[in-house]
Amino acid sequence: MSYLSLTSLTKCYGPTTAAEDITLEIEKGEFVSLLGPSGCGKTTTLQMIAGFVEPTRGRILMDGEDITHRKPNERGIGIVFQSYALFPHMTVVENVRFGLEMRGVPTAESRQRVGEVLELVHLNQLKDRYPRELSGGQRQRVALARALVIQPPLLLLDEPLSNLDAKLREDMQIELRNIQQQVGTTTLMVTHDQSEALSLSDRVVVMNQGRVVQVDEPFNAYERPSDAFVSSFVGKTNLLTGLIGKKQGDQTAVRLGDATLELMLDGPRTSNQVQISIRPEKLELTDCASGKLKGRVKTRLFLGNHWLYQVDSSAGELFITQPNLGKRGVAVGDDVGVSWSPGAIRLLEEKVHG
């Protein structure tokens, strides 16, 4: 049995459905992220699990017990909010100890648990400071320590790193993953940041318009997206349209600009077009003669460890990333060829409506 089980979880506000038919199984000790754009229903789902929002229908089981209608303070869940929600008049150690005091934990045990969790998040030297005297990353660690000290069966993270600058955010991603693996707490995080979800999670739950569209390991969600939305939201991609030609055996000729692809198409198609996804890093700039597509460089951006090119090609506009190997490479206005290796092309599923 899964540790956290959501079955047909739905929340409606009048005629508006914020989250619809969310069904998900999370194993004990797993780190799972709800990933999607603003308004996709991920925060509503988290709030239903926490008990802050009453589901319209559906069930929530935690460790085999139905908690669907329990009050938030009866669930024992640890929560880290986007704003951290620290008490400004309390020191670090007082903020962390607060949850234990509310639960009536004996003083000796409380002191020990607070000391252990402050050491875990590297805040022992700052325990007597107030939140206003801490950096954003330090306040985030206090919020995490406060959630972990009660030894929750489930830890919920609501955009916990969104208020940090890029460098600190990256550092805290590593820190958060290390802490979660060390403690082993089952963790569910809400985020709209694709790199955050991919780097931290055992599995990602991609949501769109209130529904779950793909549940997968990060690598699979990136490399084998279920549809055009997942392909474009989980990382950057080039979405191209190919024209279906003649079929020869198991293969079908698909015209993509001035290139012809031999692809295996499953089942009958409702149109003569297919949608194709190619990640920018899987495209390679070559000379015109050796490229599968012909194009011209429209824009070139230097991003430190790699170059980003915008290329007008016979198949449409392409974004291509190339590693920085110490050379400037092609320039804006250059005619180029574009190639890719076998397996770089991802044929997206056709959505049938009706």
PDB file of C-alpha atoms in Angstrom, residues 39-340:
ATOM      1  CA  GLY A  39      -3.616  28.104 -12.053  1.00  0.00           C
ATOM      2  CA  CYS A  40      -3.067  24.441 -12.925  1.00  0.00           C
ATOM      3  CA  GLY A  41      -4.405  23.163  -9.576  1.00  0.00           C
ATOM      4  CA  LYS A  42      -1.166  22.114  -7.884  1.00  0.00           C
ATOM      5  CA  THR A  43      -1.489  24.448  -4.865  1.00  0.00           C
ATOM      6  CA  THR A  44      -5.161  23.549  -4.451  1.00  0.00           C
ATOM      7  CA  THR A  45      -4.163  19.882  -4.376  1.00  0.00           C
ATOM      8  CA  LEU A  46      -1.518  20.571  -1.728  1.00  0.00           C
ATOM      9  CA  GLN A  47      -3.998  22.556   0.375  1.00  0.00           C
ATOM     10  CA  MET A  48      -6.511  19.696   0.248  1.00  0.00           C
ATOM     11  CA  ILE A  49      -3.832  17.297   1.509  1.00  0.00           C
ATOM     12  CA  ALA A  50      -2.891  19.759   4.279  1.00  0.00           C
ATOM     13  CA  GLY A  51      -6.537  20.168   5.287  1.00  0.00           C
ATOM     14  CA  PHE A  52      -6.818  23.881   4.484  1.00  0.00           C
ATOM     15  CA  VAL A  53      -9.259  23.246   1.613  1.00  0.00           C
ATOM     16  CA  GLU A  54     -12.207  20.830   1.801  1.00  0.00           C
ATOM     17  CA  PRO A  55     -12.396  18.550  -1.276  1.00  0.00           C
ATOM     18  CA  THR A  56     -15.588  18.599  -3.306  1.00  0.00           C
ATOM     19  CA  ARG A  57     -15.148  14.865  -3.742  1.00  0.00           C
ATOM     20  CA  GLY A  58     -12.460  12.196  -3.571  1.00  0.00           C
ATOM     21  CA  ARG A  59     -10.373  10.630  -0.800  1.00  0.00           C
ATOM     22  CA  ILE A  60      -6.994  11.155   0.864  1.00  0.00           C
ATOM     23  CA  LEU A  61      -5.367   8.218   2.629  1.00  0.00           C
ATOM     24  CA  MET A  62      -2.143   8.559   4.628  1.00  0.00           C
ATOM     25  CA  ASP A  63      -0.539   5.356   5.854  1.00  0.00           C
ATOM     26  CA  GLY A  64      -3.833   3.569   5.264  1.00  0.00           C
ATOM     27  CA  GLU A  65      -5.968   6.028   7.264  1.00  0.00           C
ATOM     28  CA  ASP A  66      -8.614   8.248   5.699  1.00  0.00           C
ATOM     29  CA  ILE A  67      -7.697  11.872   6.533  1.00  0.00           C
ATOM     30  CA  THR A  68      -9.961  13.517   3.927  1.00  0.00           C
ATOM     31  CA  HIS A  69     -12.033  15.404   6.500  1.00  0.00           C
ATOM     32  CA  ARG A  70      -9.588  15.727   9.398  1.00  0.00           C
ATOM     33  CA  LYS A  71      -8.686  19.181  10.658  1.00  0.00           C
ATOM     34  CA  PRO A  72      -5.202  20.432   9.672  1.00  0.00           C
ATOM     35  CA  ASN A  73      -3.860  20.219  13.251  1.00  0.00           C
ATOM     36  CA  GLU A  74      -5.000  16.600  13.498  1.00  0.00           C
ATOM     37  CA  ARG A  75      -2.994  15.435  10.481  1.00  0.00           C
ATOM     38  CA  GLY A  76       0.505  15.970  11.928  1.00  0.00           C
ATOM     39  CA  ILE A  77       1.820  17.139   8.567  1.00  0.00           C
ATOM     40  CA  GLY A  78       4.881  19.397   8.308  1.00  0.00           C
ATOM     41  CA  ILE A  79       4.469  22.391   5.985  1.00  0.00           C
ATOM     42  CA  VAL A  80       6.959  24.912   4.611  1.00  0.00           C
ATOM     43  CA  PHE A  81       5.205  27.914   3.073  1.00  0.00           C
ATOM     44  CA  GLN A  82       6.465  30.149   0.285  1.00  0.00           C
ATOM     45  CA  SER A  83       6.638  33.088   2.736  1.00  0.00           C
ATOM     46  CA  TYR A  84       8.261  30.873   5.449  1.00  0.00           C
ATOM     47  CA  ALA A  85       5.698  32.308   7.975  1.00  0.00           C
ATOM     48  CA  LEU A  86       8.230  32.692  10.806  1.00  0.00           C
ATOM     49  CA  PHE A  87       7.309  34.465  14.030  1.00  0.00           C
ATOM     50  CA  PRO A  88       9.244  37.779  13.877  1.00  0.00           C
ATOM     51  CA  HIS A  89       9.352  38.186  17.687  1.00  0.00           C
ATOM     52  CA  MET A  90      10.911  34.746  18.226  1.00  0.00           C
ATOM     53  CA  THR A  91      14.543  33.700  17.805  1.00  0.00           C
ATOM     54  CA  VAL A  92      15.552  30.834  15.536  1.00  0.00           C
ATOM     55  CA  VAL A  93      15.504  28.319  18.372  1.00  0.00           C
ATOM     56  CA  GLU A  94      12.137  29.607  19.624  1.00  0.00           C
ATOM     57  CA  ASN A  95      10.605  29.360  16.157  1.00  0.00           C
ATOM     58  CA  VAL A  96      11.825  25.796  15.754  1.00  0.00           C
ATOM     59  CA  ARG A  97      10.724  24.763  19.251  1.00  0.00           C
ATOM     60  CA  PHE A  98       7.219  26.222  18.915  1.00  0.00           C
ATOM     61  CA  GLY A  99       5.619  23.146  17.338  1.00  0.00           C
ATOM     62  CA  LEU A 100       7.007  20.870  20.037  1.00  0.00           C
ATOM     63  CA  GLU A 101       5.633  23.133  22.777  1.00  0.00           C
ATOM     64  CA  MET A 102       2.176  22.998  21.193  1.00  0.00           C
ATOM     65  CA  ARG A 103       2.385  19.211  21.284  1.00  0.00           C
ATOM     66  CA  GLY A 104       3.465  19.120  24.922  1.00  0.00           C
ATOM     67  CA  VAL A 105       6.828  17.489  24.261  1.00  0.00           C
ATOM     68  CA  PRO A 106       8.906  17.326  27.501  1.00  0.00           C
ATOM     69  CA  THR A 107      11.613  20.001  27.841  1.00  0.00           C
ATOM     70  CA  ALA A 108      14.581  17.608  27.741  1.00  0.00           C
ATOM     71  CA  GLU A 109      13.343  15.831  24.611  1.00  0.00           C
ATOM     72  CA  SER A 110      12.419  19.154  22.992  1.00  0.00           C
ATOM     73  CA  ARG A 111      15.888  20.581  23.612  1.00  0.00           C
ATOM     74  CA  GLN A 112      17.514  17.494  22.092  1.00  0.00           C
ATOM     75  CA  ARG A 113      15.308  17.428  18.985  1.00  0.00           C
ATOM     76  CA  VAL A 114      15.741  21.161  18.351  1.00  0.00           C
ATOM     77  CA  GLY A 115      19.516  20.837  18.680  1.00  0.00           C
ATOM     78  CA  GLU A 116      19.587  17.907  16.243  1.00  0.00           C
ATOM     79  CA  VAL A 117      17.489  19.602  13.592  1.00  0.00           C
ATOM     80  CA  LEU A 118      19.416  22.898  13.846  1.00  0.00           C
ATOM     81  CA  GLU A 119      22.615  20.962  13.277  1.00  0.00           C
ATOM     82  CA  LEU A 120      20.989  19.209  10.323  1.00  0.00           C
ATOM     83  CA  VAL A 121      20.214  22.542   8.626  1.00  0.00           C
ATOM     84  CA  HIS A 122      23.506  24.157   9.729  1.00  0.00           C
ATOM     85  CA  LEU A 123      21.962  26.862  11.922  1.00  0.00           C
ATOM     86  CA  ASN A 124      23.449  26.079  15.348  1.00  0.00           C
ATOM     87  CA  GLN A 125      25.581  29.227  15.275  1.00  0.00           C
ATOM     88  CA  LEU A 126      22.547  31.410  14.490  1.00  0.00           C
ATOM     89  CA  LYS A 127      20.052  29.975  16.969  1.00  0.00           C
ATOM     90  CA  ASP A 128      19.699  33.211  18.992  1.00  0.00           C
ATOM     91  CA  ARG A 129      19.082  35.498  16.022  1.00  0.00           C
ATOM     92  CA  TYR A 130      15.708  36.863  14.958  1.00  0.00           C
ATOM     93  CA  PRO A 131      14.285  36.331  11.428  1.00  0.00           C
ATOM     94  CA  ARG A 132      15.043  39.966  10.477  1.00  0.00           C
ATOM     95  CA  GLU A 133      18.732  39.253  11.137  1.00  0.00           C
ATOM     96  CA  LEU A 134      18.838  36.305   8.714  1.00  0.00           C
ATOM     97  CA  SER A 135      19.314  36.014   4.970  1.00  0.00           C
ATOM     98  CA  GLY A 136      16.611  34.540   2.743  1.00  0.00           C
ATOM     99  CA  GLY A 137      18.364  31.188   2.614  1.00  0.00           C
ATOM    100  CA  GLN A 138      18.773  31.106   6.396  1.00  0.00           C
ATOM    101  CA  ARG A 139      15.081  31.903   6.952  1.00  0.00           C
ATOM    102  CA  GLN A 140      14.200  29.118   4.550  1.00  0.00           C
ATOM    103  CA  ARG A 141      16.275  26.712   6.636  1.00  0.00           C
ATOM    104  CA  VAL A 142      14.531  27.835   9.820  1.00  0.00           C
ATOM    105  CA  ALA A 143      11.149  27.109   8.213  1.00  0.00           C
ATOM    106  CA  LEU A 144      12.391  23.698   7.119  1.00  0.00           C
ATOM    107  CA  ALA A 145      13.790  22.943  10.583  1.00  0.00           C
ATOM    108  CA  ARG A 146      10.484  23.956  12.200  1.00  0.00           C
ATOM    109  CA  ALA A 147       8.628  21.552   9.917  1.00  0.00           C
ATOM    110  CA  LEU A 148      11.066  18.665  10.435  1.00  0.00           C
ATOM    111  CA  VAL A 149      11.428  18.932  14.219  1.00  0.00           C
ATOM    112  CA  ILE A 150       7.907  17.586  14.813  1.00  0.00           C
ATOM    113  CA  GLN A 151       8.988  14.473  12.874  1.00  0.00           C
ATOM    114  CA  PRO A 152       6.054  14.644  10.459  1.00  0.00           C
ATOM    115  CA  PRO A 153       4.891  11.586   8.519  1.00  0.00           C
ATOM    116  CA  LEU A 154       4.564  13.845   5.481  1.00  0.00           C
ATOM    117  CA  LEU A 155       6.332  17.090   4.530  1.00  0.00           C
ATOM    118  CA  LEU A 156       4.582  19.543   2.209  1.00  0.00           C
ATOM    119  CA  LEU A 157       6.626  22.255   0.480  1.00  0.00           C
ATOM    120  CA  ASP A 158       4.765  25.147  -1.179  1.00  0.00           C
ATOM    121  CA  GLU A 159       7.169  26.901  -3.581  1.00  0.00           C
ATOM    122  CA  PRO A 160       9.801  26.883  -0.798  1.00  0.00           C
ATOM    123  CA  LEU A 161      12.659  28.373  -2.840  1.00  0.00           C
ATOM    124  CA  SER A 162      10.820  30.916  -4.992  1.00  0.00           C
ATOM    125  CA  ASN A 163      11.941  33.938  -2.924  1.00  0.00           C
ATOM    126  CA  LEU A 164      15.659  33.169  -3.290  1.00  0.00           C
ATOM    127  CA  ASP A 165      18.037  34.526  -5.911  1.00  0.00           C
ATOM    128  CA  ALA A 166      19.296  32.145  -8.622  1.00  0.00           C
ATOM    129  CA  LYS A 167      22.633  31.161  -7.019  1.00  0.00           C
ATOM    130  CA  LEU A 168      21.195  30.681  -3.536  1.00  0.00           C
ATOM    131  CA  ARG A 169      18.258  28.789  -4.981  1.00  0.00           C
ATOM    132  CA  GLU A 170      20.610  26.315  -6.646  1.00  0.00           C
ATOM    133  CA  ASP A 171      22.579  25.856  -3.430  1.00  0.00           C
ATOM    134  CA  MET A 172      19.387  25.306  -1.433  1.00  0.00           C
ATOM    135  CA  GLN A 173      18.142  22.718  -3.928  1.00  0.00           C
ATOM    136  CA  ILE A 174      21.196  20.610  -3.164  1.00  0.00           C
ATOM    137  CA  GLU A 175      20.817  21.247   0.572  1.00  0.00           C
ATOM    138  CA  LEU A 176      17.104  20.396   0.566  1.00  0.00           C
ATOM    139  CA  ARG A 177      17.619  17.140  -1.337  1.00  0.00           C
ATOM    140  CA  ASN A 178      20.454  16.093   0.978  1.00  0.00           C
ATOM    141  CA  ILE A 179      18.339  16.785   4.074  1.00  0.00           C
ATOM    142  CA  GLN A 180      15.325  14.939   2.694  1.00  0.00           C
ATOM    143  CA  GLN A 181      17.397  11.874   1.829  1.00  0.00           C
ATOM    144  CA  GLN A 182      19.096  11.936   5.233  1.00  0.00           C
ATOM    145  CA  VAL A 183      15.830  12.224   7.170  1.00  0.00           C
ATOM    146  CA  GLY A 184      13.807  10.032   4.807  1.00  0.00           C
ATOM    147  CA  THR A 185      10.579  12.011   5.194  1.00  0.00           C
ATOM    148  CA  THR A 186       7.949  11.486   2.506  1.00  0.00           C
ATOM    149  CA  THR A 187       7.871  14.832   0.716  1.00  0.00           C
ATOM    150  CA  LEU A 188       5.472  16.514  -1.708  1.00  0.00           C
ATOM    151  CA  MET A 189       6.536  19.833  -3.237  1.00  0.00           C
ATOM    152  CA  VAL A 190       4.614  22.331  -5.332  1.00  0.00           C
ATOM    153  CA  THR A 191       6.657  24.255  -7.884  1.00  0.00           C
ATOM    154  CA  HIS A 192       6.363  25.915 -11.287  1.00  0.00           C
ATOM    155  CA  ASP A 193      10.149  25.717 -11.748  1.00  0.00           C
ATOM    156  CA  GLN A 194      11.010  22.872 -14.115  1.00  0.00           C
ATOM    157  CA  SER A 195      14.690  22.605 -13.197  1.00  0.00           C
ATOM    158  CA  GLU A 196      13.779  22.529  -9.500  1.00  0.00           C
ATOM    159  CA  ALA A 197      11.324  19.671  -9.985  1.00  0.00           C
ATOM    160  CA  LEU A 198      13.686  17.698 -12.215  1.00  0.00           C
ATOM    161  CA  SER A 199      16.703  18.060  -9.925  1.00  0.00           C
ATOM    162  CA  LEU A 200      14.975  17.347  -6.594  1.00  0.00           C
ATOM    163  CA  SER A 201      12.329  14.737  -7.310  1.00  0.00           C
ATOM    164  CA  ASP A 202      12.106  10.988  -7.503  1.00  0.00           C
ATOM    165  CA  ARG A 203       8.996  11.565  -9.632  1.00  0.00           C
ATOM    166  CA  VAL A 204       7.271  14.600 -11.124  1.00  0.00           C
ATOM    167  CA  VAL A 205       3.527  15.048 -11.488  1.00  0.00           C
ATOM    168  CA  VAL A 206       2.925  17.404 -14.413  1.00  0.00           C
ATOM    169  CA  MET A 207      -0.401  19.236 -14.156  1.00  0.00           C
ATOM    170  CA  ASN A 208      -2.321  21.414 -16.588  1.00  0.00           C
ATOM    171  CA  GLN A 209      -5.784  22.982 -16.312  1.00  0.00           C
ATOM    172  CA  GLY A 210      -6.594  21.173 -13.081  1.00  0.00           C
ATOM    173  CA  ARG A 211      -5.620  17.710 -14.285  1.00  0.00           C
ATOM    174  CA  VAL A 212      -2.619  15.395 -14.071  1.00  0.00           C
ATOM    175  CA  VAL A 213      -1.191  14.897 -17.560  1.00  0.00           C
ATOM    176  CA  GLN A 214       1.923  12.831 -16.793  1.00  0.00           C
ATOM    177  CA  VAL A 215       3.465  11.133 -13.741  1.00  0.00           C
ATOM    178  CA  ASP A 216       7.008   9.956 -14.308  1.00  0.00           C
ATOM    179  CA  GLU A 217      10.628   9.951 -13.255  1.00  0.00           C
ATOM    180  CA  PRO A 218      12.294  13.267 -14.176  1.00  0.00           C
ATOM    181  CA  PHE A 219      14.410  11.727 -16.957  1.00  0.00           C
ATOM    182  CA  ASN A 220      11.398  10.084 -18.583  1.00  0.00           C
ATOM    183  CA  ALA A 221       9.233  13.206 -18.290  1.00  0.00           C
ATOM    184  CA  TYR A 222      11.952  15.161 -20.096  1.00  0.00           C
ATOM    185  CA  GLU A 223      12.960  12.564 -22.684  1.00  0.00           C
ATOM    186  CA  ARG A 224       9.541  10.987 -23.297  1.00  0.00           C
ATOM    187  CA  PRO A 225       6.873  13.672 -22.794  1.00  0.00           C
ATOM    188  CA  SER A 226       3.302  12.453 -23.185  1.00  0.00           C
ATOM    189  CA  ASP A 227       2.126  15.414 -25.271  1.00  0.00           C
ATOM    190  CA  ALA A 228       2.996  18.849 -26.614  1.00  0.00           C
ATOM    191  CA  PHE A 229       2.235  20.573 -23.316  1.00  0.00           C
ATOM    192  CA  VAL A 230       4.624  18.398 -21.288  1.00  0.00           C
ATOM    193  CA  SER A 231       7.251  18.651 -24.017  1.00  0.00           C
ATOM    194  CA  SER A 232       7.187  22.457 -23.994  1.00  0.00           C
ATOM    195  CA  PHE A 233       6.688  22.955 -20.242  1.00  0.00           C
ATOM    196  CA  VAL A 234       9.239  20.454 -18.910  1.00  0.00           C
ATOM    197  CA  GLY A 235      12.294  22.110 -20.381  1.00  0.00           C
ATOM    198  CA  LYS A 236      12.655  23.952 -23.677  1.00  0.00           C
ATOM    199  CA  THR A 237      11.821  22.271 -26.957  1.00  0.00           C
ATOM    200  CA  ASN A 238      11.227  22.873 -30.647  1.00  0.00           C
ATOM    201  CA  LEU A 239       7.687  21.878 -31.654  1.00  0.00           C
ATOM    202  CA  LEU A 240       7.552  21.246 -35.395  1.00  0.00           C
ATOM    203  CA  THR A 241       4.910  20.005 -37.827  1.00  0.00           C
ATOM    204  CA  GLY A 242       5.691  17.226 -40.286  1.00  0.00           C
ATOM    205  CA  LEU A 243       3.640  16.199 -43.322  1.00  0.00           C
ATOM    206  CA  ILE A 244       2.812  12.505 -43.650  1.00  0.00           C
ATOM    207  CA  GLY A 245       3.798  10.908 -46.954  1.00  0.00           C
ATOM    208  CA  LYS A 246       3.893   7.360 -48.280  1.00  0.00           C
ATOM    209  CA  LYS A 247       4.173   4.310 -46.058  1.00  0.00           C
ATOM    210  CA  GLN A 248       6.756   1.633 -46.825  1.00  0.00           C
ATOM    211  CA  GLY A 249       6.517  -1.400 -44.553  1.00  0.00           C
ATOM    212  CA  ASP A 250       6.622  -0.288 -40.907  1.00  0.00           C
ATOM    213  CA  GLN A 251       8.037   3.125 -41.780  1.00  0.00           C
ATOM    214  CA  THR A 252       6.247   6.236 -43.017  1.00  0.00           C
ATOM    215  CA  ALA A 253       7.893   9.104 -44.839  1.00  0.00           C
ATOM    216  CA  VAL A 254       7.377  12.404 -42.997  1.00  0.00           C
ATOM    217  CA  ARG A 255       8.390  15.648 -44.630  1.00  0.00           C
ATOM    218  CA  LEU A 256       9.990  18.183 -42.261  1.00  0.00           C
ATOM    219  CA  GLY A 257      11.065  21.267 -44.174  1.00  0.00           C
ATOM    220  CA  ASP A 258      13.629  20.127 -46.738  1.00  0.00           C
ATOM    221  CA  ALA A 259      14.289  16.899 -44.828  1.00  0.00           C
ATOM    222  CA  THR A 260      12.481  13.569 -45.088  1.00  0.00           C
ATOM    223  CA  LEU A 261      12.190  11.431 -41.948  1.00  0.00           C
ATOM    224  CA  GLU A 262      11.378   7.739 -41.807  1.00  0.00           C
ATOM    225  CA  LEU A 263       9.152   7.290 -38.748  1.00  0.00           C
ATOM    226  CA  MET A 264       6.984   4.552 -37.305  1.00  0.00           C
ATOM    227  CA  LEU A 265       3.448   5.896 -36.847  1.00  0.00           C
ATOM    228  CA  ASP A 266       1.086   4.005 -34.567  1.00  0.00           C
ATOM    229  CA  GLY A 267      -2.451   3.440 -35.790  1.00  0.00           C
ATOM    230  CA  PRO A 268      -4.563   5.527 -38.175  1.00  0.00           C
ATOM    231  CA  ARG A 269      -4.164   9.305 -38.162  1.00  0.00           C
ATOM    232  CA  THR A 270      -6.968  11.863 -38.246  1.00  0.00           C
ATOM    233  CA  SER A 271      -4.912  14.287 -40.354  1.00  0.00           C
ATOM    234  CA  ASN A 272      -1.921  14.307 -42.680  1.00  0.00           C
ATOM    235  CA  GLN A 273       0.237  16.066 -40.082  1.00  0.00           C
ATOM    236  CA  VAL A 274       2.275  14.921 -37.087  1.00  0.00           C
ATOM    237  CA  GLN A 275       3.749  16.982 -34.269  1.00  0.00           C
ATOM    238  CA  ILE A 276       7.439  16.517 -33.547  1.00  0.00           C
ATOM    239  CA  SER A 277       9.530  17.627 -30.567  1.00  0.00           C
ATOM    240  CA  ILE A 278      13.308  18.150 -30.692  1.00  0.00           C
ATOM    241  CA  ARG A 279      15.184  19.475 -27.658  1.00  0.00           C
ATOM    242  CA  PRO A 280      17.565  22.401 -28.411  1.00  0.00           C
ATOM    243  CA  GLU A 281      20.608  20.549 -27.050  1.00  0.00           C
ATOM    244  CA  LYS A 282      19.955  17.618 -29.392  1.00  0.00           C
ATOM    245  CA  LEU A 283      20.352  19.776 -32.493  1.00  0.00           C
ATOM    246  CA  GLU A 284      23.771  20.431 -33.990  1.00  0.00           C
ATOM    247  CA  LEU A 285      24.946  23.260 -36.209  1.00  0.00           C
ATOM    248  CA  THR A 286      26.925  22.081 -39.246  1.00  0.00           C
ATOM    249  CA  ASP A 287      27.930  23.434 -42.626  1.00  0.00           C
ATOM    250  CA  CYS A 288      25.110  23.760 -45.133  1.00  0.00           C
ATOM    251  CA  ALA A 289      26.149  20.776 -47.232  1.00  0.00           C
ATOM    252  CA  SER A 290      26.077  18.231 -44.403  1.00  0.00           C
ATOM    253  CA  GLY A 291      22.958  19.418 -42.585  1.00  0.00           C
ATOM    254  CA  LYS A 292      19.606  17.645 -42.709  1.00  0.00           C
ATOM    255  CA  LEU A 293      17.937  21.068 -42.706  1.00  0.00           C
ATOM    256  CA  LYS A 294      19.149  24.339 -44.156  1.00  0.00           C
ATOM    257  CA  GLY A 295      18.903  27.526 -42.137  1.00  0.00           C
ATOM    258  CA  ARG A 296      20.282  30.954 -41.277  1.00  0.00           C
ATOM    259  CA  VAL A 297      21.336  32.228 -37.842  1.00  0.00           C
ATOM    260  CA  LYS A 298      18.944  34.948 -36.693  1.00  0.00           C
ATOM    261  CA  THR A 299      20.123  35.469 -33.100  1.00  0.00           C
ATOM    262  CA  ARG A 300      23.111  34.352 -31.018  1.00  0.00           C
ATOM    263  CA  LEU A 301      23.236  34.666 -27.210  1.00  0.00           C
ATOM    264  CA  PHE A 302      26.210  33.866 -25.002  1.00  0.00           C
ATOM    265  CA  LEU A 303      25.031  32.262 -21.740  1.00  0.00           C
ATOM    266  CA  GLY A 304      28.345  31.362 -20.122  1.00  0.00           C
ATOM    267  CA  ASN A 305      28.564  27.592 -20.344  1.00  0.00           C
ATOM    268  CA  HIS A 306      26.664  27.449 -23.629  1.00  0.00           C
ATOM    269  CA  TRP A 307      25.530  29.402 -26.683  1.00  0.00           C
ATOM    270  CA  LEU A 308      21.863  29.790 -27.633  1.00  0.00           C
ATOM    271  CA  TYR A 309      21.099  30.191 -31.334  1.00  0.00           C
ATOM    272  CA  GLN A 310      17.831  31.135 -33.010  1.00  0.00           C
ATOM    273  CA  VAL A 311      17.846  29.731 -36.534  1.00  0.00           C
ATOM    274  CA  ASP A 312      15.350  30.291 -39.325  1.00  0.00           C
ATOM    275  CA  SER A 313      15.120  26.937 -41.095  1.00  0.00           C
ATOM    276  CA  SER A 314      13.039  25.293 -43.806  1.00  0.00           C
ATOM    277  CA  ALA A 315      11.109  23.514 -41.030  1.00  0.00           C
ATOM    278  CA  GLY A 316      10.442  26.719 -39.101  1.00  0.00           C
ATOM    279  CA  GLU A 317      12.169  28.633 -36.321  1.00  0.00           C
ATOM    280  CA  LEU A 318      14.596  26.530 -34.268  1.00  0.00           C
ATOM    281  CA  PHE A 319      16.326  27.132 -30.938  1.00  0.00           C
ATOM    282  CA  ILE A 320      19.662  25.357 -30.672  1.00  0.00           C
ATOM    283  CA  THR A 321      22.057  25.204 -27.725  1.00  0.00           C
ATOM    284  CA  GLN A 322      25.735  24.411 -28.184  1.00  0.00           C
ATOM    285  CA  PRO A 323      28.291  23.970 -25.373  1.00  0.00           C
ATOM    286  CA  ASN A 324      30.884  26.678 -24.913  1.00  0.00           C
ATOM    287  CA  LEU A 325      34.146  25.034 -25.966  1.00  0.00           C
ATOM    288  CA  GLY A 326      36.141  28.251 -26.009  1.00  0.00           C
ATOM    289  CA  LYS A 327      35.249  29.291 -29.573  1.00  0.00           C
ATOM    290  CA  ARG A 328      32.746  31.849 -30.809  1.00  0.00           C
ATOM    291  CA  GLY A 329      31.241  29.553 -33.455  1.00  0.00           C
ATOM    292  CA  VAL A 330      28.852  30.747 -36.144  1.00  0.00           C
ATOM    293  CA  ALA A 331      27.674  34.354 -36.298  1.00  0.00           C
ATOM    294  CA  VAL A 332      24.349  36.070 -36.919  1.00  0.00           C
ATOM    295  CA  GLY A 333      23.554  35.964 -40.654  1.00  0.00           C
ATOM    296  CA  ASP A 334      25.585  32.809 -41.365  1.00  0.00           C
ATOM    297  CA  ASP A 335      24.021  30.085 -43.485  1.00  0.00           C
ATOM    298  CA  VAL A 336      24.157  26.789 -41.598  1.00  0.00           C
ATOM    299  CA  GLY A 337      23.027  23.209 -41.686  1.00  0.00           C
ATOM    300  CA  VAL A 338      21.112  21.614 -38.823  1.00  0.00           C
ATOM    301  CA  SER A 339      21.533  17.945 -37.937  1.00  0.00           C
ATOM    302  CA  TRP A 340      20.514  15.570 -35.161  1.00  0.00           C
TER     303      TRP A 340
END
